[in-house]
PDB file of C-alpha atoms in Angstrom:
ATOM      1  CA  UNK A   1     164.548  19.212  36.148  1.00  0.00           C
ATOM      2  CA  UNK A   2     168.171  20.718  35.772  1.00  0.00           C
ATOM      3  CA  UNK A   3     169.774  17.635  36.365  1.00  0.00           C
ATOM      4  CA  UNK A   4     171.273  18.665  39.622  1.00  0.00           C
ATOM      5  CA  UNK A   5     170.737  16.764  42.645  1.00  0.00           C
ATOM      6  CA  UNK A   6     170.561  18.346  46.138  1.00  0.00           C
ATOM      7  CA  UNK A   7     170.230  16.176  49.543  1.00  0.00           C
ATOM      8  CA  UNK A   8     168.247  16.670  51.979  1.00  0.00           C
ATOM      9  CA  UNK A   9     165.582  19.137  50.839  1.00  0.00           C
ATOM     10  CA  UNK A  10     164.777  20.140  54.238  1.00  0.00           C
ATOM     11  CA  UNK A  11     167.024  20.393  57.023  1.00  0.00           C
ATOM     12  CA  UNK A  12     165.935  21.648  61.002  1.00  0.00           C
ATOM     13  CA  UNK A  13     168.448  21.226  63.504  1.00  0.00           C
ATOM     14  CA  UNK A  14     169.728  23.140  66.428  1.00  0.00           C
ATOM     15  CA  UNK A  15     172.006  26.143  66.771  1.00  0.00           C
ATOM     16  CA  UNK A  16     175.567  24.725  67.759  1.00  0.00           C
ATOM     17  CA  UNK A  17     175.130  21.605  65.552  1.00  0.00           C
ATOM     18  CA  UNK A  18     176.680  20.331  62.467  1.00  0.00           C
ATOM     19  CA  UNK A  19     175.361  19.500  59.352  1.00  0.00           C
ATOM     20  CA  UNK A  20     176.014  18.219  55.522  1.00  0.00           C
ATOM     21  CA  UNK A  21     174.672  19.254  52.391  1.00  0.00           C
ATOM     22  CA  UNK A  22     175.257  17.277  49.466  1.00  0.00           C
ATOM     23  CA  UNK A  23     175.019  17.670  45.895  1.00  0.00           C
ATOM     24  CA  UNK A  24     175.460  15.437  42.747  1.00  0.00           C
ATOM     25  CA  UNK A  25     176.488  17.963  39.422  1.00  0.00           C
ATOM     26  CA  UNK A  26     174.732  17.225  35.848  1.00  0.00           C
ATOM     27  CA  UNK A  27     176.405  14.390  33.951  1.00  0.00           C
ATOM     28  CA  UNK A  28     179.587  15.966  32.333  1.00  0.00           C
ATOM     29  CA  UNK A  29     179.670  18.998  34.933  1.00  0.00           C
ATOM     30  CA  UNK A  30     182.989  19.764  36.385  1.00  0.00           C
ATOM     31  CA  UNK A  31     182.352  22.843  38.258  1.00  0.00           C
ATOM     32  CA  UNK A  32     180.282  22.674  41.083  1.00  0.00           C
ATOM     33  CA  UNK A  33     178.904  26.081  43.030  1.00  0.00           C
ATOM     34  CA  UNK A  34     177.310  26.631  46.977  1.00  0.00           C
ATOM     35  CA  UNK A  35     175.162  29.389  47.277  1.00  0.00           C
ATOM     36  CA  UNK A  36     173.297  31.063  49.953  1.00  0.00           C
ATOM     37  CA  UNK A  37     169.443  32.493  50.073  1.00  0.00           C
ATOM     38  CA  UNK A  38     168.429  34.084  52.761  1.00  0.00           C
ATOM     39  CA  UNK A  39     166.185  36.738  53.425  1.00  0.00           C
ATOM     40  CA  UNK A  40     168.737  39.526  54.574  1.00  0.00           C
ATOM     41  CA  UNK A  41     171.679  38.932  52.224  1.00  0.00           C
ATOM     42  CA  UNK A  42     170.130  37.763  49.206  1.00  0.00           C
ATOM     43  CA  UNK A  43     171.388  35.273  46.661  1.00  0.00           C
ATOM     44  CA  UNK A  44     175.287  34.804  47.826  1.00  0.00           C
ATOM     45  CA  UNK A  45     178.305  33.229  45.971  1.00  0.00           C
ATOM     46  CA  UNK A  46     179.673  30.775  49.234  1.00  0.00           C
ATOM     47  CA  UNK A  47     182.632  28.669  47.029  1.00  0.00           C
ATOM     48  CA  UNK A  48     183.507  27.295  43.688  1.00  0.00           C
ATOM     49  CA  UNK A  49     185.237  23.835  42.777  1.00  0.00           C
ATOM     50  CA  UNK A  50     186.561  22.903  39.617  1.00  0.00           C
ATOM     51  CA  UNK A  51     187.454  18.758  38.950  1.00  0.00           C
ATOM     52  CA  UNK A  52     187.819  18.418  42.404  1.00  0.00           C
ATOM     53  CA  UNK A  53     190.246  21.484  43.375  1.00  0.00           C
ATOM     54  CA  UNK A  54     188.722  25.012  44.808  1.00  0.00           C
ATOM     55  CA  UNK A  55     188.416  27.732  42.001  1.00  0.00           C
ATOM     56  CA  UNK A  56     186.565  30.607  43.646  1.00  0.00           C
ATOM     57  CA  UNK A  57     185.876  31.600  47.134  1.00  0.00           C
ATOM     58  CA  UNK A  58     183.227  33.898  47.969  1.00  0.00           C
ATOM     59  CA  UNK A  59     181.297  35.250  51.767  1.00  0.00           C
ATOM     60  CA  UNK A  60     182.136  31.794  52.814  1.00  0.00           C
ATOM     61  CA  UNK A  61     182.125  31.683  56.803  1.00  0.00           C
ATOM     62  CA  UNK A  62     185.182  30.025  58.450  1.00  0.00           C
ATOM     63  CA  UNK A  63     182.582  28.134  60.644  1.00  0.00           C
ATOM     64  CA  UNK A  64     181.588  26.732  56.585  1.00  0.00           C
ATOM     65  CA  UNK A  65     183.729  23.945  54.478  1.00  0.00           C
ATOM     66  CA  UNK A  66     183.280  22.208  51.171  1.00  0.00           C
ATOM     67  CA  UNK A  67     184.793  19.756  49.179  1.00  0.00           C
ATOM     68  CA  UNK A  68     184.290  18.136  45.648  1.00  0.00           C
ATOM     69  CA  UNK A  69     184.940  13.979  45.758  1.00  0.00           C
ATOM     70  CA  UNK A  70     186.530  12.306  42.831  1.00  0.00           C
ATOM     71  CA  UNK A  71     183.612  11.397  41.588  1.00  0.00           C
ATOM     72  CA  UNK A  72     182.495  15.153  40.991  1.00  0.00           C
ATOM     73  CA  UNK A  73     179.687  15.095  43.953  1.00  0.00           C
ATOM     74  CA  UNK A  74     180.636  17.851  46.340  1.00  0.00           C
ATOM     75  CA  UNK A  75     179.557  18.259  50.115  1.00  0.00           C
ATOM     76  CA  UNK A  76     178.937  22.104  51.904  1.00  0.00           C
ATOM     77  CA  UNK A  77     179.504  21.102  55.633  1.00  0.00           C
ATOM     78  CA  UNK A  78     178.137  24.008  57.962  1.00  0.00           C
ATOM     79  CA  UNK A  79     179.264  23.784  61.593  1.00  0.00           C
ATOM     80  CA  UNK A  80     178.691  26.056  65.277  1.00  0.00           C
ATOM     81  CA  UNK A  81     175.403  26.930  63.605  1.00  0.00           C
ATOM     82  CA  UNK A  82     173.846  30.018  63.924  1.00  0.00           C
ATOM     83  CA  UNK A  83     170.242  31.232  64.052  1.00  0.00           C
ATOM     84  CA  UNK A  84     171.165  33.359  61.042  1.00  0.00           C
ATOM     85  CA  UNK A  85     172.453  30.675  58.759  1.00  0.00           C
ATOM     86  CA  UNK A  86     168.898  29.796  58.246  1.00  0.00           C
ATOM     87  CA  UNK A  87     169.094  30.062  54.386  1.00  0.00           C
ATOM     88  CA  UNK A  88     168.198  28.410  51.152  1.00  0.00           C
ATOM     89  CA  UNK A  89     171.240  26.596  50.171  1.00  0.00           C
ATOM     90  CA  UNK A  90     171.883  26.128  46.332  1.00  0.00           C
ATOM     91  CA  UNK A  91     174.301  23.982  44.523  1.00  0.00           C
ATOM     92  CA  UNK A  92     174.600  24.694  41.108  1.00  0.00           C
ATOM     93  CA  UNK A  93     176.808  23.071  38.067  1.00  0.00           C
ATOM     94  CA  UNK A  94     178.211  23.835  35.113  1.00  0.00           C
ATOM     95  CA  UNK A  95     180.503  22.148  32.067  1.00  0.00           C
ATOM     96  CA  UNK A  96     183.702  24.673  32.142  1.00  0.00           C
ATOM     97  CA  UNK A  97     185.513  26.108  35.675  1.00  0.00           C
ATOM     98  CA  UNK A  98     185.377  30.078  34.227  1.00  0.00           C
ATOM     99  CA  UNK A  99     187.710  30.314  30.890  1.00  0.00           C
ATOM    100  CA  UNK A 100     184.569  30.686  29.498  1.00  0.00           C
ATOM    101  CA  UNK A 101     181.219  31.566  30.121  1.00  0.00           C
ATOM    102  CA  UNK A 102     178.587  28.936  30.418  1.00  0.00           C
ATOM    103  CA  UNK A 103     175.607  28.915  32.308  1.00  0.00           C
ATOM    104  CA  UNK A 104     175.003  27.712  35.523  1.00  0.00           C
ATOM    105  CA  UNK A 105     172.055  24.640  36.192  1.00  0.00           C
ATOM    106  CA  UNK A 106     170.577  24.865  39.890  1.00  0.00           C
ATOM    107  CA  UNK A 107     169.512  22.423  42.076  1.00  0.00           C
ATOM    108  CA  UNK A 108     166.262  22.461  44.155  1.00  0.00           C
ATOM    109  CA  UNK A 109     168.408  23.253  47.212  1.00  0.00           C
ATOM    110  CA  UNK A 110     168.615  22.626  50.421  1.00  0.00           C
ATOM    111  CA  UNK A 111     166.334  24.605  53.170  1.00  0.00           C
ATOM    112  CA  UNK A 112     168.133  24.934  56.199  1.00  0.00           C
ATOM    113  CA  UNK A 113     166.372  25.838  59.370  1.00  0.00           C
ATOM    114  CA  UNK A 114     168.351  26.552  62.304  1.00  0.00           C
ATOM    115  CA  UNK A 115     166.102  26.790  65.893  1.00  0.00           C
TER     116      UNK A 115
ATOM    117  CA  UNK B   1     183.785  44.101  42.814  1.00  0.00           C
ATOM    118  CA  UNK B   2     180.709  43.973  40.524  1.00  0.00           C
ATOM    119  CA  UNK B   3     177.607  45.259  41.572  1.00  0.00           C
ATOM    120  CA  UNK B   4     173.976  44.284  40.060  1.00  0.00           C
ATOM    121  CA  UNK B   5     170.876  46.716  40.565  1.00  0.00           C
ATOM    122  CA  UNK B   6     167.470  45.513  40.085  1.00  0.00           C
ATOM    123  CA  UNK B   7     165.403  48.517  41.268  1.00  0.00           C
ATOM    124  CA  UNK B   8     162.159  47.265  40.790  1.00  0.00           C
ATOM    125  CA  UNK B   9     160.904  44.657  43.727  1.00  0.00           C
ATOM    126  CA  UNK B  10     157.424  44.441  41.775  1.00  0.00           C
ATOM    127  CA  UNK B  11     156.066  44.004  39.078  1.00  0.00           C
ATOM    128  CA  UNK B  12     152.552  43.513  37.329  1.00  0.00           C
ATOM    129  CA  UNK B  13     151.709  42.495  34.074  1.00  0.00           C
ATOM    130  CA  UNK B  14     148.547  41.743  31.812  1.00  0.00           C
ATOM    131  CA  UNK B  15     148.441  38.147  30.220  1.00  0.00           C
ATOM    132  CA  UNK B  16     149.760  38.453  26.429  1.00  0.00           C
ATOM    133  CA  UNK B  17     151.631  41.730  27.242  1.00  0.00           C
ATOM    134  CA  UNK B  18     155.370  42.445  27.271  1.00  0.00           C
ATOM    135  CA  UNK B  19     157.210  43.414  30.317  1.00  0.00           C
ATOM    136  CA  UNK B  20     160.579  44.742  31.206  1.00  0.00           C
ATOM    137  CA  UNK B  21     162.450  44.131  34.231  1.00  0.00           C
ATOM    138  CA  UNK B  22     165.287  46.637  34.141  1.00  0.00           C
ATOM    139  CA  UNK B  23     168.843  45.145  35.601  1.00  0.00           C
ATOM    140  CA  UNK B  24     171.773  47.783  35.888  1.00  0.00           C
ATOM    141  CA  UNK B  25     175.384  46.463  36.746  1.00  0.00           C
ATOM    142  CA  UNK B  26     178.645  47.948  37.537  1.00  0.00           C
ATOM    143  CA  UNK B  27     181.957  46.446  36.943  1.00  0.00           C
ATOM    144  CA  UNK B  28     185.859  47.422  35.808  1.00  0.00           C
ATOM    145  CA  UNK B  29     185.928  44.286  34.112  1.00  0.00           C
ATOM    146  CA  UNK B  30     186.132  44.341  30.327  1.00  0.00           C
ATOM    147  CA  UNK B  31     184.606  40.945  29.799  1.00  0.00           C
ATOM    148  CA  UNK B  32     182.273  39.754  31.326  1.00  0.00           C
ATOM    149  CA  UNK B  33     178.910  37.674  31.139  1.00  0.00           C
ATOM    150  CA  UNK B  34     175.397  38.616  32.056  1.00  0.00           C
ATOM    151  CA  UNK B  35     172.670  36.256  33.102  1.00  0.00           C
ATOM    152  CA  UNK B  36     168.938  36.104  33.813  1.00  0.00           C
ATOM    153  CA  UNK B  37     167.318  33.516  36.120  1.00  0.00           C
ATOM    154  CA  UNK B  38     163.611  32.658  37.202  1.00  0.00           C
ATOM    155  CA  UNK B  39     162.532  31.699  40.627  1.00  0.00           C
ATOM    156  CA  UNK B  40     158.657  30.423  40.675  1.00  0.00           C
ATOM    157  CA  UNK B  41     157.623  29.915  44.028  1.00  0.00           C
ATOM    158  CA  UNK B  42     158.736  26.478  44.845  1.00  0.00           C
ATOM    159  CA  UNK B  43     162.395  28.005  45.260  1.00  0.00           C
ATOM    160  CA  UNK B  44     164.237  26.088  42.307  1.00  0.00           C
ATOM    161  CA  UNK B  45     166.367  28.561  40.283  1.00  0.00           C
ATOM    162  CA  UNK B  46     165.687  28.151  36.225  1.00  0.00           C
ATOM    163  CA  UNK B  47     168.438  29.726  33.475  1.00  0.00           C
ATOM    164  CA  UNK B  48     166.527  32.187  31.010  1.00  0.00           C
ATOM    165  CA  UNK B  49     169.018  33.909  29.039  1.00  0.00           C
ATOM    166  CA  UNK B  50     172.777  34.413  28.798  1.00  0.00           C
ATOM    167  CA  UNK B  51     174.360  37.684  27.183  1.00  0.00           C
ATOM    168  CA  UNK B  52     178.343  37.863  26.900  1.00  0.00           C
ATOM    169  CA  UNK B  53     180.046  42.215  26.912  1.00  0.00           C
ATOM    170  CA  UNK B  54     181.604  41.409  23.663  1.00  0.00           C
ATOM    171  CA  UNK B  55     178.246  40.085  21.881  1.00  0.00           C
ATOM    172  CA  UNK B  56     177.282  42.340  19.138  1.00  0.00           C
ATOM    173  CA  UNK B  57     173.866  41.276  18.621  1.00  0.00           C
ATOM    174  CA  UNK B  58     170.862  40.673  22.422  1.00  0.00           C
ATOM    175  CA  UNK B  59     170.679  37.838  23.292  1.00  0.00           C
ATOM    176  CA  UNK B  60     166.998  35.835  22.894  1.00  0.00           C
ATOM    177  CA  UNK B  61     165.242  32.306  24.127  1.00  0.00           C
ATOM    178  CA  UNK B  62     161.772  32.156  22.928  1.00  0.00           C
ATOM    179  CA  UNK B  63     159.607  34.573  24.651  1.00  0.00           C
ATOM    180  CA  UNK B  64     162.689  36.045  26.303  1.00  0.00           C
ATOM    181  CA  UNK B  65     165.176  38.720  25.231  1.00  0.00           C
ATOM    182  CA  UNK B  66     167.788  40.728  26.490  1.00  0.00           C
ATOM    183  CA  UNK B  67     168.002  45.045  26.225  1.00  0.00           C
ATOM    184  CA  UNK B  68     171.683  44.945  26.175  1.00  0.00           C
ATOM    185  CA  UNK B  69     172.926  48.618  26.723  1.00  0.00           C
ATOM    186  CA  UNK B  70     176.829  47.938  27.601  1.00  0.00           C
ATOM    187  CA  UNK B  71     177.363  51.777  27.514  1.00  0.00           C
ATOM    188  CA  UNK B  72     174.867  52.295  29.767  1.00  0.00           C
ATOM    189  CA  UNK B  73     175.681  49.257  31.621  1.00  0.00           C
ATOM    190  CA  UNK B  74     172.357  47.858  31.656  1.00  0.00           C
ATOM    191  CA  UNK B  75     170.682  44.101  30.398  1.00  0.00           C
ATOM    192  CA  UNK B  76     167.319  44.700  30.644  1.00  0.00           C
ATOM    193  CA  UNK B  77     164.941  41.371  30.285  1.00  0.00           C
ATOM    194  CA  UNK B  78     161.944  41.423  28.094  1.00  0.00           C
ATOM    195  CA  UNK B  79     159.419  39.015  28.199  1.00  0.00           C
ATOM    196  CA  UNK B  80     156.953  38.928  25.464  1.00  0.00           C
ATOM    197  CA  UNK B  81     153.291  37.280  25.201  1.00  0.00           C
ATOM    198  CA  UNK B  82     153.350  36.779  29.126  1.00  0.00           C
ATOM    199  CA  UNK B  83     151.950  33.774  30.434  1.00  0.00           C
ATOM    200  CA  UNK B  84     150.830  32.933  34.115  1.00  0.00           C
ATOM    201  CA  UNK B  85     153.202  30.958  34.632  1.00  0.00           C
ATOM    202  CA  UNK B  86     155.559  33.905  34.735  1.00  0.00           C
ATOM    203  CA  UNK B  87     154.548  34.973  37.625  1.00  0.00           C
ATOM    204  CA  UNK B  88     158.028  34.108  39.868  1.00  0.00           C
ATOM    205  CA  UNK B  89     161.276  36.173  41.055  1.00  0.00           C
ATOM    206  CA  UNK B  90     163.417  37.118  38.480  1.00  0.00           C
ATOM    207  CA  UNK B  91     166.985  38.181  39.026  1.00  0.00           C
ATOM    208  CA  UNK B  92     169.515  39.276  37.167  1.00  0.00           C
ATOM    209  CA  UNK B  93     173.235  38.380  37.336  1.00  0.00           C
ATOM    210  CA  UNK B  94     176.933  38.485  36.307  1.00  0.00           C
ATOM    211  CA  UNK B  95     179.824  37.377  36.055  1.00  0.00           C
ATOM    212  CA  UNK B  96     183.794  37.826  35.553  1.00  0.00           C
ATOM    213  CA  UNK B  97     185.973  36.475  33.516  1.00  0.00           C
ATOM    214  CA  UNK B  98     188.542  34.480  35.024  1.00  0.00           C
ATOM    215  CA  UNK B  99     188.899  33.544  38.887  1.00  0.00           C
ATOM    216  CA  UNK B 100     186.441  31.101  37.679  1.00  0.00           C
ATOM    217  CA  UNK B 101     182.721  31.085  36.907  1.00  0.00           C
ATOM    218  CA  UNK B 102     180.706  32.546  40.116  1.00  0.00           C
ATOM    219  CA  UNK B 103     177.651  34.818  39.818  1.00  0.00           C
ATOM    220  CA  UNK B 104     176.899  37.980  41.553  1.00  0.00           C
ATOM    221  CA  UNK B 105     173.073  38.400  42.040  1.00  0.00           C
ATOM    222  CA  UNK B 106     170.986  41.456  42.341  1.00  0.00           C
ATOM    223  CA  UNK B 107     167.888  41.697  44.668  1.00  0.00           C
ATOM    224  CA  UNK B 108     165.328  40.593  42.397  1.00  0.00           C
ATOM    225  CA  UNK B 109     162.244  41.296  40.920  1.00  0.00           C
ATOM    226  CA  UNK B 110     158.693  39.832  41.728  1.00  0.00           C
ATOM    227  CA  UNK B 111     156.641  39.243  38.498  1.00  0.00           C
ATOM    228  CA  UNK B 112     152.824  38.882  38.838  1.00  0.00           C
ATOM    229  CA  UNK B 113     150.992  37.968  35.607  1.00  0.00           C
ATOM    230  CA  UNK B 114     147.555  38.756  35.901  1.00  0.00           C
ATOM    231  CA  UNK B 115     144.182  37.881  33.718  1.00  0.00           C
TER     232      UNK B 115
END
């Protein structure tokens, strides 16, 4: 158990909807990472926040928006869905925002399955 | 950009031998951090190792241990003494230093361990 928490595990909805992914960092965490699974693209870097402010911004789709609350949990809000955002959706933590190097603790994530 | 190469999608391995899953990376950065992480079937993503450019000395975790060849540009991972329960995806990944923490995957390699 990494300590991160991802909600729901399992998602099926319909293309056109909206959804919400949520994630809770490990206890002390500031930065908080979305990633993206899927077959045809692989593991992708989606966004970064840092102590509630965006550090890094990755493949992120316009149709795609995140935030980090005050209290460090962040949410990866996906709307207009597509058939081919069908993914494994990872949030992952770590202590420092990128001054240094420290490793990154993944959640279970989030399997999203768009029909 | 950085680029990660993991040219092997499969692997196979006796129980109690070593294996090496090659990893090659390109990048202009001079610093910069390099990462291995496991994926056993049930999806979750588990930190192995962590190897920094500047590091004199590999990196190693127990049974696992990093090739580092920074002229070469590559961070192979060794496992030693395999167990069944290595049988997952392993990927390889790095990282830049500054613009904050993200991680840029390679494709992956599939570890069996067999009797």
């Amino acid at each position: 158990d990494s300590g991160v928490t991802q909600t729901p595990k399992h998602l099926i909805t319909a293309t056109g909807q909206r959804v919400t992914l949520r994630c809770s960092p490990r206890s002390g965490d500031l930065s908080v990472y979305w990633y993206q699974q899927s077959l045809d693209q692989g593991l992708q870097f989606l966004i970064q926040y840092y102590n509630g402010e965006e550090r890094a911004k990755g493949n992120i789709l316009e149709r795609f928006s995140a935030q980090q609350f005050p209290d460090l949990h962040s949410e990866l809000n996906l709307s207009s869905l597509e058939l081919g955002d069908s993914a494994l959706y990872f949030c992952a933590s770590s202590v420092g925002g990128g001054q240094h190097y420290n490793e990154q603790f993944f959640g279970p994530g989030t399997r999203l399955t768009v029909l | 950009a950085q680029k990660i190469t993991q040219t092997q999608p499969g692997m196979f391995v006796q129980e109690k031998e070593a294996v090496t899953l090659d990893c090659t990376y390109d990048t202009s950065d001079q610093s910069y951090g390099l990462f291995w992480y496991k994926q056993p079937s049930s999806g979750e993503m588990i930190f192995l190792i962590y190897q920094g450019s500047y590091d004199e000395q590999n990196a190693t975790e127990g049974r696992y241990s990093l090739n580092f060849q920074k002229a070469r540009k590559s961070a192979n991972l060794v496992i030693s003494a395999s167990q069944l329960g290595d049988s997952a995806m392993y990927f390889c990944a790095m990282s830049p230093r500054g613009g904050g923490n993200k991680l840029t995957f390679g494709t992956g390699t599939q570890l069996k361990v067999e009797l």
